[in-house]
Amino acid sequence: MAADTGLQLPGTVLDVAGTGDRSWSNDDNAKTESDSEYAECLHDKADYSNDFRLYNFGLTIPAGREIKGVKIQLRMRGEGALDPRLNECYLIENGSILSGCEDKGTDQLLGSNWYTRTLGGETDLWNCSLTSAICNSSTFGIQMKTYCGANQNNWHARLAWAKIQVFYEDIETAEVQDGAGKSEVIEVVVTGSFQDGLEQDGSAFAPESADVEEEASFSDSIVVHVGTVISDGIVRADAAAVTPEDEGDDGSGLLLAVASDSEYRNYSTKDQNLSYLWHGVITGIDSIKMTLSTKHGGFIQVSAGQVRFTPDAFGGLNHWSFSDWPPPKTLTAIFRCKIPGQQYSTKLFEGILYRARIGEETVVYDVYISSYTETIPSGTSLASWPSTNTLVGFFSKVCDVLGLTLDSSKAAVSPPALSHTLQNERLVIDVADEVAAFCCHCFWIENGTLYLQAMANANGTLSLQNTNDYLRTPRYIDEVPVNRVVAESGEYVGSEYPFGNDYELSVNYTGDDSQLQAIYNLVNALWIDIPMPVSVGCGEFVPGKEVTVLDNRLAVESEAVLKMRAVVYDFMSRKITIGGDGSLDQV
Amino acid sequence: MKVISGDTILSVSLFSGTANVSYPVDNVLNEYPRKPFKATGSAATIRIAESGDGEAVAMFAANADSVTITSVVGTSVLVGDDESGEDIELGDDESGFTLTLCDTGEEPEELVYQYVKENENNGVIWMPISPSGYQRTLDFVCTVNAGHVEIGIIATGPVMTLREMERQTYQEGPVDYSIDLELQSGNFYRVDLGRSRQIPVSVYMWAGDGDDPGGDFTTYFDFYNDLVFPSGKAPKAWLLSESLDPARYALWGRFEVMPKLANWRSGFGIMSTLIREIN
């Protein structure tokens, strides 16, 4: 398991004069994440750009950690189908290419649309001998060069931004342990998006209706990263990076790192005397929920409601207060979960706090998650939009548009082809959510990677055979049965529940009824909610993890097996509830 | 029984030693023992500017094995402009006596108070000091035998003296704030949110006119007017008994229940309240 620095922008760029035929202009635009402002090189036929160096990424890898890999992202575009192209790309330090460094430029055409090119990866060292000292150096970075062939004069090569992410040895594993000494090492990555209203009764997932359209509201997305040591990639509005932190062995519950334009504070629901002091100024926080948009798949999303602070957390009343009064309208926040005996806290997600109410007793903020706003035009055929017409091909295209990397290793072996033409302009993330759900897949986004997973596939296991592992009253819920799944002209009619309802999907994304039986099985599946103490569940959530529960309080001792789809963190009552579809059988 | 009723600390700074940046020295002045000052070494000197009215120093959540307090009364004299901008000059007073400024050659008054930890003190240090009547500097030289200096609270101010508790009978009951969640096994998963003592207080006080005829004790109405009314539930440093070990009977606590007075015609009455330890 590797920790990582998160994707970081460079602090310095340099057009190295005399190293090519053409110089770069507007160099500093490559330091900010914007497509509308870019560095560019105006090429003529058969000429090269100067070397363009991007470095000073402000990485803070702990000393002595083994470097596991380096990933870079280049957001680039050219002007035509043929040229210009990325000619060279190396890692550098002190203005020199690192010894033996692999060139990952390889003459890749830039294309005429913005595209985020990912080079290297979590286990790719670029054939270099890297150390934490080298990576932390302010001169460590990227050197790239573009080339224009014999096709056209006056074509631009453009670079909107570049980012680097270094993966390094994680000496701490996120280990949870119960009172009986049972423990498990966790490796979890989860992504969801903000959505309100899925939770009505405290269960992790409680679909009340068989109508997918009523459930679908997935305009925002976030990155959730659970169960490993995290380097916070969070950057304040003044562009200063928030420092990664370790927390010490003691303490528990919610740790909230909050940043304004100029200040950074550690807050919690109680004073936590850790390696950093976390001030107990949070008087309340709504449950943090990660949920799947439908019972048969979709985008795993996060909602977090409100956070309430004591008023003296603002106005400079204490040294731990934000100096601003009135309280800042927006704050950047990282939500973390900590359990005693675990040295590092677990990062749940990042978000934006938007001021909702100022009162004499509390200052209330709503929690928002950053969003993906890219759209697919009206009239687009999903069969021809990706280069390969399968579900995986579709998500590959989604990742191109959203600037993400696709991990489809847990997708179905034979993903279905798509057949649908959009009638309106739609958000990419919304369409992706519906397509995934229709094809009985779920997906989440973490650190720039979109993970696509078939609902049928397991993703690790967790055994709760010890009755000290979880709280009383797991719930086993059957929704109103579905007899027939209908999607446009396709349908699947089951035989088990002739008294059941229709489950109508307004769009048939495959154009046939090949997926409908799988949807039928999932919507009729038993839903299981298991409450557990924070100390067991913190960091346990990973989509698809197969959880086995021995329940000896039922009339007949039984074993439940479920695939985890949802989680609710209730920090005020120190309880976590996981939920998912599964089965219940007599032992 | 005593309580430091006021706060005469004007400012605090770290005179020597280095603070852990997450735990600055002014944390000793907040009312939360769990927001302490932490040094990065085994010795630190905290300098406090004090009005000169303090009669006791109390420290809580303190791991110091020894504390030496050096009290220095300031002697600087400023001669400058008056309200009209005129120079202040030496001259005569209204009675015709000549006003002069002279250096008597006396060194500033310096008093040293020393605490050395002998037994487990529960993080509590209580030291009587003499008021100076003039603003002074209190240097707290704190050392630990192992680890880093850590001080939760420093309080100093005028002291109210009350009688020992009625019949010298002390009761205390800790309250546990833990959350219990019932596990599937029937055991409880316990979220430990700490405990604190709650101590019923019952003290015989003078509630008539004038001073207490029975001795040099704070009267009920001074107690109410100078402590209860202005401070309310703000925590204060209490020494519940002058005859018992401060390690157990000095605490940082607040009124959990506002004091009640049962008075009778003699002018004496019983003040009763409940003090909750803040730890």
PDB file of N, CA, C and O in Angstrom, chain A residues 380-412:
ATOM      1  N   THR A 380     -25.917  13.357 -29.131  1.00  0.00           N
ATOM      2  CA  THR A 380     -24.739  12.481 -29.137  1.00  0.00           C
ATOM      3  C   THR A 380     -25.179  11.016 -29.027  1.00  0.00           C
ATOM      4  O   THR A 380     -25.980  10.665 -28.161  1.00  0.00           O
ATOM      5  N   SER A 381     -24.654  10.191 -29.917  1.00  0.00           N
ATOM      6  CA  SER A 381     -24.895   8.744 -29.843  1.00  0.00           C
ATOM      7  C   SER A 381     -23.860   8.136 -28.916  1.00  0.00           C
ATOM      8  O   SER A 381     -22.649   8.276 -29.141  1.00  0.00           O
ATOM      9  N   LEU A 382     -24.307   7.469 -27.879  1.00  0.00           N
ATOM     10  CA  LEU A 382     -23.363   6.870 -26.933  1.00  0.00           C
ATOM     11  C   LEU A 382     -22.644   5.676 -27.549  1.00  0.00           C
ATOM     12  O   LEU A 382     -21.640   5.210 -27.014  1.00  0.00           O
ATOM     13  N   ALA A 383     -23.154   5.169 -28.669  1.00  0.00           N
ATOM     14  CA  ALA A 383     -22.470   4.071 -29.349  1.00  0.00           C
ATOM     15  C   ALA A 383     -21.234   4.573 -30.080  1.00  0.00           C
ATOM     16  O   ALA A 383     -20.224   3.873 -30.156  1.00  0.00           O
ATOM     17  N   SER A 384     -21.320   5.777 -30.615  1.00  0.00           N
ATOM     18  CA  SER A 384     -20.191   6.290 -31.395  1.00  0.00           C
ATOM     19  C   SER A 384     -19.360   7.308 -30.631  1.00  0.00           C
ATOM     20  O   SER A 384     -18.292   7.695 -31.084  1.00  0.00           O
ATOM     21  N   TRP A 385     -19.844   7.766 -29.480  1.00  0.00           N
ATOM     22  CA  TRP A 385     -19.092   8.776 -28.696  1.00  0.00           C
ATOM     23  C   TRP A 385     -17.736   8.234 -28.268  1.00  0.00           C
ATOM     24  O   TRP A 385     -16.714   8.883 -28.479  1.00  0.00           O
ATOM     25  N   PRO A 386     -17.676   7.018 -27.697  1.00  0.00           N
ATOM     26  CA  PRO A 386     -16.342   6.468 -27.400  1.00  0.00           C
ATOM     27  C   PRO A 386     -15.765   5.784 -28.630  1.00  0.00           C
ATOM     28  O   PRO A 386     -16.487   5.470 -29.570  1.00  0.00           O
ATOM     29  N   SER A 387     -14.480   5.551 -28.628  1.00  0.00           N
ATOM     30  CA  SER A 387     -13.856   4.881 -29.776  1.00  0.00           C
ATOM     31  C   SER A 387     -14.204   3.398 -29.803  1.00  0.00           C
ATOM     32  O   SER A 387     -14.221   2.775 -30.853  1.00  0.00           O
ATOM     33  N   THR A 388     -14.462   2.816 -28.629  1.00  0.00           N
ATOM     34  CA  THR A 388     -14.880   1.414 -28.565  1.00  0.00           C
ATOM     35  C   THR A 388     -16.239   1.352 -27.896  1.00  0.00           C
ATOM     36  O   THR A 388     -16.404   1.837 -26.776  1.00  0.00           O
ATOM     37  N   ASN A 389     -17.203   0.762 -28.578  1.00  0.00           N
ATOM     38  CA  ASN A 389     -18.549   0.778 -28.032  1.00  0.00           C
ATOM     39  C   ASN A 389     -18.775  -0.375 -27.056  1.00  0.00           C
ATOM     40  O   ASN A 389     -19.364  -1.403 -27.396  1.00  0.00           O
ATOM     41  N   THR A 390     -18.282  -0.167 -25.863  1.00  0.00           N
ATOM     42  CA  THR A 390     -18.629  -1.032 -24.735  1.00  0.00           C
ATOM     43  C   THR A 390     -18.769  -0.126 -23.523  1.00  0.00           C
ATOM     44  O   THR A 390     -18.404   1.057 -23.574  1.00  0.00           O
ATOM     45  N   LEU A 391     -19.237  -0.693 -22.440  1.00  0.00           N
ATOM     46  CA  LEU A 391     -19.333   0.084 -21.206  1.00  0.00           C
ATOM     47  C   LEU A 391     -17.964   0.615 -20.800  1.00  0.00           C
ATOM     48  O   LEU A 391     -17.810   1.771 -20.406  1.00  0.00           O
ATOM     49  N   VAL A 392     -16.947  -0.228 -20.927  1.00  0.00           N
ATOM     50  CA  VAL A 392     -15.596   0.197 -20.555  1.00  0.00           C
ATOM     51  C   VAL A 392     -15.106   1.288 -21.508  1.00  0.00           C
ATOM     52  O   VAL A 392     -14.495   2.290 -21.085  1.00  0.00           O
ATOM     53  N   GLY A 393     -15.403   1.138 -22.805  1.00  0.00           N
ATOM     54  CA  GLY A 393     -15.039   2.176 -23.762  1.00  0.00           C
ATOM     55  C   GLY A 393     -15.717   3.489 -23.440  1.00  0.00           C
ATOM     56  O   GLY A 393     -15.113   4.568 -23.525  1.00  0.00           O
ATOM     57  N   PHE A 394     -16.995   3.405 -23.039  1.00  0.00           N
ATOM     58  CA  PHE A 394     -17.732   4.615 -22.659  1.00  0.00           C
ATOM     59  C   PHE A 394     -17.053   5.299 -21.481  1.00  0.00           C
ATOM     60  O   PHE A 394     -16.839   6.511 -21.478  1.00  0.00           O
ATOM     61  N   PHE A 395     -16.663   4.512 -20.475  1.00  0.00           N
ATOM     62  CA  PHE A 395     -16.038   5.134 -19.308  1.00  0.00           C
ATOM     63  C   PHE A 395     -14.628   5.623 -19.617  1.00  0.00           C
ATOM     64  O   PHE A 395     -14.141   6.570 -18.994  1.00  0.00           O
ATOM     65  N   SER A 396     -13.989   5.006 -20.586  1.00  0.00           N
ATOM     66  CA  SER A 396     -12.697   5.528 -21.014  1.00  0.00           C
ATOM     67  C   SER A 396     -12.873   6.926 -21.591  1.00  0.00           C
ATOM     68  O   SER A 396     -12.088   7.852 -21.320  1.00  0.00           O
ATOM     69  N   LYS A 397     -13.939   7.094 -22.366  1.00  0.00           N
ATOM     70  CA  LYS A 397     -14.223   8.416 -22.934  1.00  0.00           C
ATOM     71  C   LYS A 397     -14.625   9.404 -21.833  1.00  0.00           C
ATOM     72  O   LYS A 397     -14.218  10.577 -21.847  1.00  0.00           O
ATOM     73  N   VAL A 398     -15.417   8.925 -20.879  1.00  0.00           N
ATOM     74  CA  VAL A 398     -15.798   9.775 -19.754  1.00  0.00           C
ATOM     75  C   VAL A 398     -14.539  10.292 -19.054  1.00  0.00           C
ATOM     76  O   VAL A 398     -14.423  11.479 -18.708  1.00  0.00           O
ATOM     77  N   CYS A 399     -13.586   9.397 -18.862  1.00  0.00           N
ATOM     78  CA  CYS A 399     -12.357   9.802 -18.179  1.00  0.00           C
ATOM     79  C   CYS A 399     -11.566  10.799 -19.008  1.00  0.00           C
ATOM     80  O   CYS A 399     -10.958  11.737 -18.463  1.00  0.00           O
ATOM     81  N   ASP A 400     -11.556  10.610 -20.338  1.00  0.00           N
ATOM     82  CA  ASP A 400     -10.881  11.593 -21.186  1.00  0.00           C
ATOM     83  C   ASP A 400     -11.469  12.975 -20.970  1.00  0.00           C
ATOM     84  O   ASP A 400     -10.764  13.972 -20.815  1.00  0.00           O
ATOM     85  N   VAL A 401     -12.786  13.031 -20.965  1.00  0.00           N
ATOM     86  CA  VAL A 401     -13.466  14.329 -20.860  1.00  0.00           C
ATOM     87  C   VAL A 401     -13.266  14.943 -19.474  1.00  0.00           C
ATOM     88  O   VAL A 401     -13.058  16.152 -19.336  1.00  0.00           O
ATOM     89  N   LEU A 402     -13.301  14.110 -18.457  1.00  0.00           N
ATOM     90  CA  LEU A 402     -13.210  14.637 -17.091  1.00  0.00           C
ATOM     91  C   LEU A 402     -11.765  14.760 -16.608  1.00  0.00           C
ATOM     92  O   LEU A 402     -11.524  15.220 -15.491  1.00  0.00           O
ATOM     93  N   GLY A 403     -10.819  14.343 -17.442  1.00  0.00           N
ATOM     94  CA  GLY A 403      -9.429  14.432 -17.026  1.00  0.00           C
ATOM     95  C   GLY A 403      -9.052  13.401 -15.988  1.00  0.00           C
ATOM     96  O   GLY A 403      -8.262  13.671 -15.095  1.00  0.00           O
ATOM     97  N   LEU A 404      -9.618  12.212 -16.091  1.00  0.00           N
ATOM     98  CA  LEU A 404      -9.365  11.171 -15.107  1.00  0.00           C
ATOM     99  C   LEU A 404      -8.698   9.974 -15.760  1.00  0.00           C
ATOM    100  O   LEU A 404      -8.675   9.851 -16.994  1.00  0.00           O
ATOM    101  N   THR A 405      -8.178   9.105 -14.944  1.00  0.00           N
ATOM    102  CA  THR A 405      -7.641   7.833 -15.415  1.00  0.00           C
ATOM    103  C   THR A 405      -8.634   6.736 -15.047  1.00  0.00           C
ATOM    104  O   THR A 405      -9.188   6.750 -13.951  1.00  0.00           O
ATOM    105  N   LEU A 406      -8.839   5.797 -15.966  1.00  0.00           N
ATOM    106  CA  LEU A 406      -9.820   4.735 -15.719  1.00  0.00           C
ATOM    107  C   LEU A 406      -9.134   3.489 -15.173  1.00  0.00           C
ATOM    108  O   LEU A 406      -8.113   3.046 -15.695  1.00  0.00           O
ATOM    109  N   ASP A 407      -9.720   2.937 -14.127  1.00  0.00           N
ATOM    110  CA  ASP A 407      -9.329   1.614 -13.652  1.00  0.00           C
ATOM    111  C   ASP A 407     -10.553   0.722 -13.804  1.00  0.00           C
ATOM    112  O   ASP A 407     -11.514   0.831 -13.045  1.00  0.00           O
ATOM    113  N   SER A 408     -10.520  -0.140 -14.800  1.00  0.00           N
ATOM    114  CA  SER A 408     -11.674  -1.000 -15.076  1.00  0.00           C
ATOM    115  C   SER A 408     -11.365  -2.453 -14.728  1.00  0.00           C
ATOM    116  O   SER A 408     -12.019  -3.364 -15.224  1.00  0.00           O
ATOM    117  N   SER A 409     -10.374  -2.653 -13.867  1.00  0.00           N
ATOM    118  CA  SER A 409      -9.944  -4.022 -13.588  1.00  0.00           C
ATOM    119  C   SER A 409     -11.024  -4.843 -12.887  1.00  0.00           C
ATOM    120  O   SER A 409     -10.979  -6.070 -12.916  1.00  0.00           O
ATOM    121  N   LYS A 410     -11.999  -4.176 -12.271  1.00  0.00           N
ATOM    122  CA  LYS A 410     -13.075  -4.925 -11.617  1.00  0.00           C
ATOM    123  C   LYS A 410     -14.398  -4.770 -12.355  1.00  0.00           C
ATOM    124  O   LYS A 410     -15.464  -5.050 -11.797  1.00  0.00           O
ATOM    125  N   ALA A 411     -14.323  -4.317 -13.595  1.00  0.00           N
ATOM    126  CA  ALA A 411     -15.537  -4.252 -14.405  1.00  0.00           C
ATOM    127  C   ALA A 411     -15.851  -5.648 -14.941  1.00  0.00           C
ATOM    128  O   ALA A 411     -15.042  -6.581 -14.816  1.00  0.00           O
ATOM    129  N   ALA A 412     -17.024  -5.783 -15.545  1.00  0.00           N
ATOM    130  CA  ALA A 412     -17.407  -7.074 -16.111  1.00  0.00           C
ATOM    131  C   ALA A 412     -16.424  -7.474 -17.206  1.00  0.00           C
ATOM    132  O   ALA A 412     -15.908  -6.621 -17.946  1.00  0.00           O
TER     133      ALA A 412
END
